[in-house]
Coordinates of C-alpha atoms and ligand atoms in Angstrom, one line a residue:
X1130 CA -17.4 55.9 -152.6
X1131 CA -19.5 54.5 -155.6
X1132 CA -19.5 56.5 -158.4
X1133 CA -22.2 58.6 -159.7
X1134 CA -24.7 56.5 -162.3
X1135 CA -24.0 58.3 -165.8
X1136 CA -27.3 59.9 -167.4
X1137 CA -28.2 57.5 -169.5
X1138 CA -28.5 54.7 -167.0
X1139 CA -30.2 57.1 -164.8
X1140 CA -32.9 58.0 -167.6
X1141 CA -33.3 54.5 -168.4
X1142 CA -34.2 53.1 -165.1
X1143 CA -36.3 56.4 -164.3
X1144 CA -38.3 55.5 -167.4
X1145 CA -38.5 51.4 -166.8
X1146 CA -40.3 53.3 -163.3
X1147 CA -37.6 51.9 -161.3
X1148 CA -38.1 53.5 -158.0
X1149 CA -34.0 53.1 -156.8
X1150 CA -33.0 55.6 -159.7
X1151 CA -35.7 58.4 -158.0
X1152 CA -33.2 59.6 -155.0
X1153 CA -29.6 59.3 -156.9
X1154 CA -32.1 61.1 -159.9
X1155 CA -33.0 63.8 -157.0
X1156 CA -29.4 63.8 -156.0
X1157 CA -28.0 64.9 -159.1
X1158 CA -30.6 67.4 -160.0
X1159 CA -29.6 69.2 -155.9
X1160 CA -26.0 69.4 -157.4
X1161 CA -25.1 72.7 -157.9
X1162 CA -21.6 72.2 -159.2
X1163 CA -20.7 72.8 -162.8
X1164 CA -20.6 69.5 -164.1
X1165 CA -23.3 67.7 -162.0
X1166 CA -25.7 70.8 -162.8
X1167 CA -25.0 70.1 -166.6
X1168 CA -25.6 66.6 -166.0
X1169 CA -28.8 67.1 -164.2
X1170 CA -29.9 69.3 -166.9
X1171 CA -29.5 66.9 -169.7
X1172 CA -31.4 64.5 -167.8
X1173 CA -34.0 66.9 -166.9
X1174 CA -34.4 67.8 -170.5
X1175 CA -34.4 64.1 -171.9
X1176 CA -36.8 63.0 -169.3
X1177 CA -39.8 66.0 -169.9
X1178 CA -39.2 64.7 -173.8
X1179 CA -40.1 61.0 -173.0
X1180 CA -42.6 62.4 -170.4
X1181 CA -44.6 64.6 -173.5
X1182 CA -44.9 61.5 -175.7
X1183 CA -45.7 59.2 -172.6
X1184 CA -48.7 57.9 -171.0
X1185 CA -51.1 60.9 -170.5
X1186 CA -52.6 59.0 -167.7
X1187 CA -50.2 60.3 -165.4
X1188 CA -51.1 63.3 -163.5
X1189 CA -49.9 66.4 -161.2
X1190 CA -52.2 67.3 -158.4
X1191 CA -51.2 70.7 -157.0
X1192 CA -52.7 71.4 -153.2
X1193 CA -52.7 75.1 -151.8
X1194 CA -54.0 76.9 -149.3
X1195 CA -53.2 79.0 -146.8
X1196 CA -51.4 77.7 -143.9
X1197 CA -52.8 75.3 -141.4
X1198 CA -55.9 74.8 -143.7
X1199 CA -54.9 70.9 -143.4
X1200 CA -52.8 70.4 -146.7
X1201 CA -50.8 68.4 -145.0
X1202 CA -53.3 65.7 -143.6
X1203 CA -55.5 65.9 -146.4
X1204 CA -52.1 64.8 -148.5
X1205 CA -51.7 62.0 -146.3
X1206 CA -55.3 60.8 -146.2
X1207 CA -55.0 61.1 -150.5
X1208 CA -51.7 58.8 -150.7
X1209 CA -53.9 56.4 -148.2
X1210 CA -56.7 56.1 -150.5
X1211 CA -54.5 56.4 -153.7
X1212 CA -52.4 53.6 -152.6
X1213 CA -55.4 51.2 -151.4
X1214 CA -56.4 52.1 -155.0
X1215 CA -52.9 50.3 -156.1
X1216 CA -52.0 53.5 -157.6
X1217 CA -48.3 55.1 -156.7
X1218 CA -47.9 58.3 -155.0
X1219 CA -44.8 60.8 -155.5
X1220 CA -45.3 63.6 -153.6
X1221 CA -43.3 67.3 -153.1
X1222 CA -44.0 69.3 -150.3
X1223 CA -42.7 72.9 -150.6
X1224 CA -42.2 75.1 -147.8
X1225 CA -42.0 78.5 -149.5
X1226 CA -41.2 80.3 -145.9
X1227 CA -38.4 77.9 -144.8
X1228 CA -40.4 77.4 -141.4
X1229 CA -40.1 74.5 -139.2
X1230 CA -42.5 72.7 -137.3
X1231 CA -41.6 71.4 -133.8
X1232 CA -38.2 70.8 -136.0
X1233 CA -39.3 68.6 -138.6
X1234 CA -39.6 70.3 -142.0
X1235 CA -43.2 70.5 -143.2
X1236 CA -44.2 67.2 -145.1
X1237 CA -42.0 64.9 -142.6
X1238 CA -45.0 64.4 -140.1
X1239 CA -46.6 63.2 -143.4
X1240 CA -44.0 61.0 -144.5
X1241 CA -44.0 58.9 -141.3
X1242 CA -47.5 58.7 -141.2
X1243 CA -48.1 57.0 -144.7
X1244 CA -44.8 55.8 -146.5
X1245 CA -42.6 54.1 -144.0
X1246 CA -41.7 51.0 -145.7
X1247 CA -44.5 51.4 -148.7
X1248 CA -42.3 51.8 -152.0
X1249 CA -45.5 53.1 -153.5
X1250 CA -44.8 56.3 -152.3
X1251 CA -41.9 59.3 -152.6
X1252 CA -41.6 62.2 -150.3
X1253 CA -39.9 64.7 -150.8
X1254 CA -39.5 68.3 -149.1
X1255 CA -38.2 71.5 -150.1
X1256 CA -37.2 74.6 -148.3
X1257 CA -36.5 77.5 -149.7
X1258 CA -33.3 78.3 -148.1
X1259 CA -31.7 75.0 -150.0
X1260 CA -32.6 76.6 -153.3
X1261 CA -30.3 79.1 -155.1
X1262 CA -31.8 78.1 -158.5
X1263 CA -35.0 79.3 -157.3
X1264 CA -38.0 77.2 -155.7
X1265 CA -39.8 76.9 -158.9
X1266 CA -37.4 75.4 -161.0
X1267 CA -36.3 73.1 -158.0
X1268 CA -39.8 71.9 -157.7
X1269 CA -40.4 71.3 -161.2
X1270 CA -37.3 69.4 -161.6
X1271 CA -38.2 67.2 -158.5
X1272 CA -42.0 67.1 -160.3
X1273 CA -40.3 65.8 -163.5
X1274 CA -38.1 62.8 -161.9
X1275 CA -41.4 62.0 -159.4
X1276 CA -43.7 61.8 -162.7
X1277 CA -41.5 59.3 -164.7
X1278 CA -42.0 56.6 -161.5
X1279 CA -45.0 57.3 -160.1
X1280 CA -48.6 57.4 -161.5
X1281 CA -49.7 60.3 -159.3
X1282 CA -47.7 63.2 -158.4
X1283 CA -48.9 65.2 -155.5
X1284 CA -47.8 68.9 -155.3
X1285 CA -48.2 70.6 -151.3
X1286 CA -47.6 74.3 -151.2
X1287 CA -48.7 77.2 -148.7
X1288 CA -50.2 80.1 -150.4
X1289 CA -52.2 83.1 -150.2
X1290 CA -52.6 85.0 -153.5
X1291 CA -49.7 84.7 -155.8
X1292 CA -48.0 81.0 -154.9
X1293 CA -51.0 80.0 -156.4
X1294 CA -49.5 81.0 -159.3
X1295 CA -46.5 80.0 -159.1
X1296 CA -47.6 76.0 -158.3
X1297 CA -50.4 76.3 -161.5
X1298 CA -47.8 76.1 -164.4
X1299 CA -46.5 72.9 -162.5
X1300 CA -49.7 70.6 -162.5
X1301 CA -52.8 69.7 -164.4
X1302 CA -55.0 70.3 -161.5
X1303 CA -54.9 72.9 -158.9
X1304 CA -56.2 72.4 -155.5
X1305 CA -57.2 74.6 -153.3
X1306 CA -57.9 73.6 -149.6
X1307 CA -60.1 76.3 -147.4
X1308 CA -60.7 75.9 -144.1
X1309 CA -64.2 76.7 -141.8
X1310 CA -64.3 80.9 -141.0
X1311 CA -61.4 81.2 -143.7
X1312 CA -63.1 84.5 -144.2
X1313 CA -65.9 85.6 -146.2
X1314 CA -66.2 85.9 -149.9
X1315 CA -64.7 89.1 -150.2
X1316 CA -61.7 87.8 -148.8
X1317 CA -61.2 85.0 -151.4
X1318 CA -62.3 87.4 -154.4
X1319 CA -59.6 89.9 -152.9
X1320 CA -56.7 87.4 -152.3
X1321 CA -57.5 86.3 -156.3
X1322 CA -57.9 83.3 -155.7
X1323 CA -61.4 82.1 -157.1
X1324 CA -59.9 82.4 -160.9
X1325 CA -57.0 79.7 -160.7
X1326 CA -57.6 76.5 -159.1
X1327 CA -59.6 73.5 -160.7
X1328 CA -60.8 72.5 -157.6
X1329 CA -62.0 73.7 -154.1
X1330 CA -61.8 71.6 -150.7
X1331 CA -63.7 73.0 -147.7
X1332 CA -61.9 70.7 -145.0
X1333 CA -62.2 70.3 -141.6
X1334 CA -66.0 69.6 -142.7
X1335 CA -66.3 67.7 -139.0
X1336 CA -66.3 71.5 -137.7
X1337 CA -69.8 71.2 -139.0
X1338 CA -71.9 74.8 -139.4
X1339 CA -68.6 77.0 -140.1
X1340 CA -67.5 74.5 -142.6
X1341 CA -71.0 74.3 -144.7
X1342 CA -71.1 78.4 -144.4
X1343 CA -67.3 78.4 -145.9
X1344 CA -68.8 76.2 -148.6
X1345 CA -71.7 78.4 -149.5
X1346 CA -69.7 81.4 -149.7
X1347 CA -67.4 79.3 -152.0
X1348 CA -70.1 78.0 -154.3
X1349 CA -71.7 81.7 -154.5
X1350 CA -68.0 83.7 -155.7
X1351 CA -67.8 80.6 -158.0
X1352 CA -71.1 81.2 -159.4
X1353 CA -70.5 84.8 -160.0
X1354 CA -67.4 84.1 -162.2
X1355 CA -67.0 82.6 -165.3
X1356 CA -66.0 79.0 -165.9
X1357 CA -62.7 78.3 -167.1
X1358 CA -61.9 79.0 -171.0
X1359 CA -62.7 75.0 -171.2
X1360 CA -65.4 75.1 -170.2
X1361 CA -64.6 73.5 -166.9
X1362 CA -66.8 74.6 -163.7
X1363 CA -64.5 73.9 -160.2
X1364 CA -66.9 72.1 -158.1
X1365 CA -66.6 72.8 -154.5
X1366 CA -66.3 69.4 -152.2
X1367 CA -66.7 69.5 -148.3
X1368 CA -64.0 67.1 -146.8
X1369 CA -62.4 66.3 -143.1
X1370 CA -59.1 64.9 -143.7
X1371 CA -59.1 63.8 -140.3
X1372 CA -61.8 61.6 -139.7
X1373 CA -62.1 60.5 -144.1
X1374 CA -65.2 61.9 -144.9
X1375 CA -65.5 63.3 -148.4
X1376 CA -62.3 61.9 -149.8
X1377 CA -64.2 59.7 -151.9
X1378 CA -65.9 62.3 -153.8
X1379 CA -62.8 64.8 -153.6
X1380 CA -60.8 62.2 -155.5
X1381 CA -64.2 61.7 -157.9
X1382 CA -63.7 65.4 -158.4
X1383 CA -59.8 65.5 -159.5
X1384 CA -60.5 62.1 -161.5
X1385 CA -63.5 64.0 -163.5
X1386 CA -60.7 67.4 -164.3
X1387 CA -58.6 64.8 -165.5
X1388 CA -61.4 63.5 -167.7
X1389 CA -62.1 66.2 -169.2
X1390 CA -58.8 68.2 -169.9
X1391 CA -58.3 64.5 -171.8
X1392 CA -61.5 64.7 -173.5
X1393 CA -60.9 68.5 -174.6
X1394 CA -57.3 68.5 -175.7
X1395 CA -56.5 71.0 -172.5
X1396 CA -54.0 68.8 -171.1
X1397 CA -51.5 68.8 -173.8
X1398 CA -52.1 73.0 -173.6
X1399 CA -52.2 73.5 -170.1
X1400 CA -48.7 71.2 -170.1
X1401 CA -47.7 73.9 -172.6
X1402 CA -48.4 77.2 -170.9
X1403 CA -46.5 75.8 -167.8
X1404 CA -43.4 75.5 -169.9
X1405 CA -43.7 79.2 -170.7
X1406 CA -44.8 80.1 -167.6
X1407 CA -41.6 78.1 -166.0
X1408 CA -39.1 79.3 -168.8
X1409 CA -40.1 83.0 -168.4
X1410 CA -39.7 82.4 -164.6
X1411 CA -36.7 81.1 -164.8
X1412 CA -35.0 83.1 -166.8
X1413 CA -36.3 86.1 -164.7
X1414 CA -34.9 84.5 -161.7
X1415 CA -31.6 83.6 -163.0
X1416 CA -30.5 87.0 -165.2
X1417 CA -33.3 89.5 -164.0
X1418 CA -34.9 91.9 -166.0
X1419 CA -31.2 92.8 -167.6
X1420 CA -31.3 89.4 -169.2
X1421 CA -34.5 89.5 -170.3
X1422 CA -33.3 92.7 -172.6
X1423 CA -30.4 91.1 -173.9
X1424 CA -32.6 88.3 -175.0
X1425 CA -35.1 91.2 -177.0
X1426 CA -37.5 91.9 -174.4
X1427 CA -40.9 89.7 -173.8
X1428 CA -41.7 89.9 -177.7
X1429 CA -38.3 88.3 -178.6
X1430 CA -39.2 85.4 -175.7
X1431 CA -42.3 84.9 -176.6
X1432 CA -41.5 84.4 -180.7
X1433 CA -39.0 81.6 -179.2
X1434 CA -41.5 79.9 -177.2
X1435 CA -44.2 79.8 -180.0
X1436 CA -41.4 78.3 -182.3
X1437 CA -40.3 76.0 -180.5
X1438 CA -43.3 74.2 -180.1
X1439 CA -41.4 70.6 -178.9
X1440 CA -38.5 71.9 -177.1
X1441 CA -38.5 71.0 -173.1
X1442 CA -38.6 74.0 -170.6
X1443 CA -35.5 72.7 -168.9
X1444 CA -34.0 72.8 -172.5
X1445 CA -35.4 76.3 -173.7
X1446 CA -33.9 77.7 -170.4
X1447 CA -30.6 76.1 -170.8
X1448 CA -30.6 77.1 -174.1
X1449 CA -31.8 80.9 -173.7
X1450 CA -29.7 81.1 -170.6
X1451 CA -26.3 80.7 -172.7
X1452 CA -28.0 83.3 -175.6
X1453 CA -28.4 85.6 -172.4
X1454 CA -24.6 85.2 -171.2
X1455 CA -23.2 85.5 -174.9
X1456 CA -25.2 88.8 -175.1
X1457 CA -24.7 90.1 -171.8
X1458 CA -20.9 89.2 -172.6
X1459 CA -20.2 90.9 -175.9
X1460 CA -19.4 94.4 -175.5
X1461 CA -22.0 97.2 -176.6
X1462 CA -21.6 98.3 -180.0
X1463 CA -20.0 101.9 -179.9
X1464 CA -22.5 105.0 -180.5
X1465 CA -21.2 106.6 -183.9
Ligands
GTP2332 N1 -60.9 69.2 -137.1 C1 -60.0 69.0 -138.1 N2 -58.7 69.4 -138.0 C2 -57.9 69.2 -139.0 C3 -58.4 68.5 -140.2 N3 -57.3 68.5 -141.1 C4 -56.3 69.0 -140.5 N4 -56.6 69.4 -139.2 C5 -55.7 70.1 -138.2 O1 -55.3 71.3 -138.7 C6 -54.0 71.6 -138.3 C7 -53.1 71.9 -139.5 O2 -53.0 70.8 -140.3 P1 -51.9 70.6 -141.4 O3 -52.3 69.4 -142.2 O4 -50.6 70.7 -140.8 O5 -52.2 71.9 -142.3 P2 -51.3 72.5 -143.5 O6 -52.2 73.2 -144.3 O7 -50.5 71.5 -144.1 O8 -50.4 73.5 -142.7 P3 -49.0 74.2 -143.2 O9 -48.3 73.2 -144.0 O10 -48.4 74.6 -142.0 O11 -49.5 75.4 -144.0 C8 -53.5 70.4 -137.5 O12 -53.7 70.6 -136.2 C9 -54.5 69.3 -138.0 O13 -54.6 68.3 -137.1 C10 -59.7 68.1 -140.3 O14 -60.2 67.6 -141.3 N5 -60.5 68.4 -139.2
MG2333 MG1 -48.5 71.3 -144.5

């Protein structure tokens, strides 16, 4: 068997964007032994450094929506267009429930579809049930590798209400794909989710009359709500994945958030409060609310995270995580 590349000549390649070093790079970081998950970790850590100081013209794309809304072929119809664009396409399709269609896992029917034998694109898909570190750090970690290679990374979750939240801290602009008769507005406002994403796709706009009443309702919850603390509005764009209408303008639309979290500093911020939002996570996941005690409570975390301003989220965890286990370790002091 050839032995495993060290770290350092993974993180090289992975930042010369040397495609061969992505699946050994994913391999390592799915290693749950002791050594391999130290390993990963370092290289995890290294690699979101380089990633801060590097080209901000990279960018995460998060799509959610709830299931059979069309994630899935609008992804595949994006990589089309992004790749005739000559732009590379790493995508990670997560499949929250485990579930299995006709016995491929979701994102597969994709992958044959629009990157067999294109080395422009990545897939890969994650199922729950092959994470014991937790989906979210799994997905961040196969975010992080996909990001140093490609020049887009494309996020695909299902979600109702709260995955919303968990996919947000992950990318600089959140999707969200409705479909036609997805419910009135007071189904959107109820499920929460007018507040979070960036930007809303009506697809399946070839259903015609449903789909343009699913965009009203849209545009009239958005209008009652506030933009986002930027200042950013999230326009509303009518698409059909299947037949390519509207991709055009949806990709206009994701190019002008870009634009402007550049133009108003909220990238670098945005990257920021995902850190947290991933480290709290985390660390939640991992030692439970227990942990979170030994570590001082949410005030205690949260002094940490201000201070350390520069520090990676797969280093702050690593490193919190051994301050938890040395405190959860040492025995209680005695009551006098
Ligand atoms: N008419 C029409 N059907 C579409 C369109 N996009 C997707 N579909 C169909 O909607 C169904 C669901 O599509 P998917 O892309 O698998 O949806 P998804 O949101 O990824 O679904 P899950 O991953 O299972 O949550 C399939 O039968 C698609 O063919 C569209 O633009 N128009
Ligand atoms: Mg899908």
């Amino acid at each position: 068997m050839a032995e495993a590349p060290t770290v350092e000549a993974l993180l090289e390649r992975l930042l010369e964007r040397d495609r061969s070093a992505v699946a050994p790079a994913l391999n390592l970081v799915d290693d749950r032994r002791t050594e391999p998950a130290r390993a990963a970790n370092e290289l995890l850590d290294r690699l979101e450094a380089a990633l801060y100081e590097s080209d901000p013209g990279r960018r995460r794309v998060g799509l959610t929506g709830a299931p059979g809304a069309g994630k899935s072929t609008l992804l595949d119809a994006l990589v089309r267009r992004l790749r005739s664009q000559g732009e590379t396409v790493g995508v990670v399709a997560v499949d929250p429930s485990s579930r299995r269609t006709g016995g491929a896992l979701l994102g597969d029917r994709v992958r044959v579809r629009s990157s067999a034998r294109d080395d422009g694109v990545f897939f890969r898909s994650m199922a729950a049930r092959d994470r014991l570190g937790g989906l979210a750090e799994g997905t961040r970690a196969a975010a992080t590798v996909l990001e140093a290679v490609f020049d887009v990374v494309l996020v695909e979750t299902v979600g109702v209400g709260q995955s919303e939240g968990d996919v947000q801290p992950l990318v600089d602009t959140l999707t969200y794909v409705a479909q036609p008769g997805a419910g009135d507005l007071l189904q959107f406002m109820k499920a929460g989710i007018l507040e979070l994403p960036d930007v809303f796709v009506v697809n399946k706009a070839d259903q015609g009359a449903a789909a343009q009443r699913t965009l009203r309702e849209l545009e009239a919850g958005l209008g009652l709500g506030a933009s986002h603390e930027d200042g950013w509005r999230a326009p509303v764009v009518a698409v059909s994945a299947r037949d390519g209408t509207g991709i055009d303008a949806l990709l206009e639309a994701l190019a002008a958030h870009h634009a402007h979290q550049a133009e108003s500093g909220r990238r670098a911020e945005r990257r920021r409060q995902g850190r947290d939002a991933f480290v709290r996570g985390a660390l939640q996941h991992r030692y439970g609310s227990h942990g979170m005690a030994a570590l001082g409570g949410e005030p205690a975390l949260l002094a940490r995270l201000e201070g350390d301003a520069n520090a990676t989220g797969f280093g702050l965890v690593q490193e919190l995580g051994r301050e938890i286990e040395e405190a959860l370790a040492k025995p209680r002091p005695r009551r006098p």
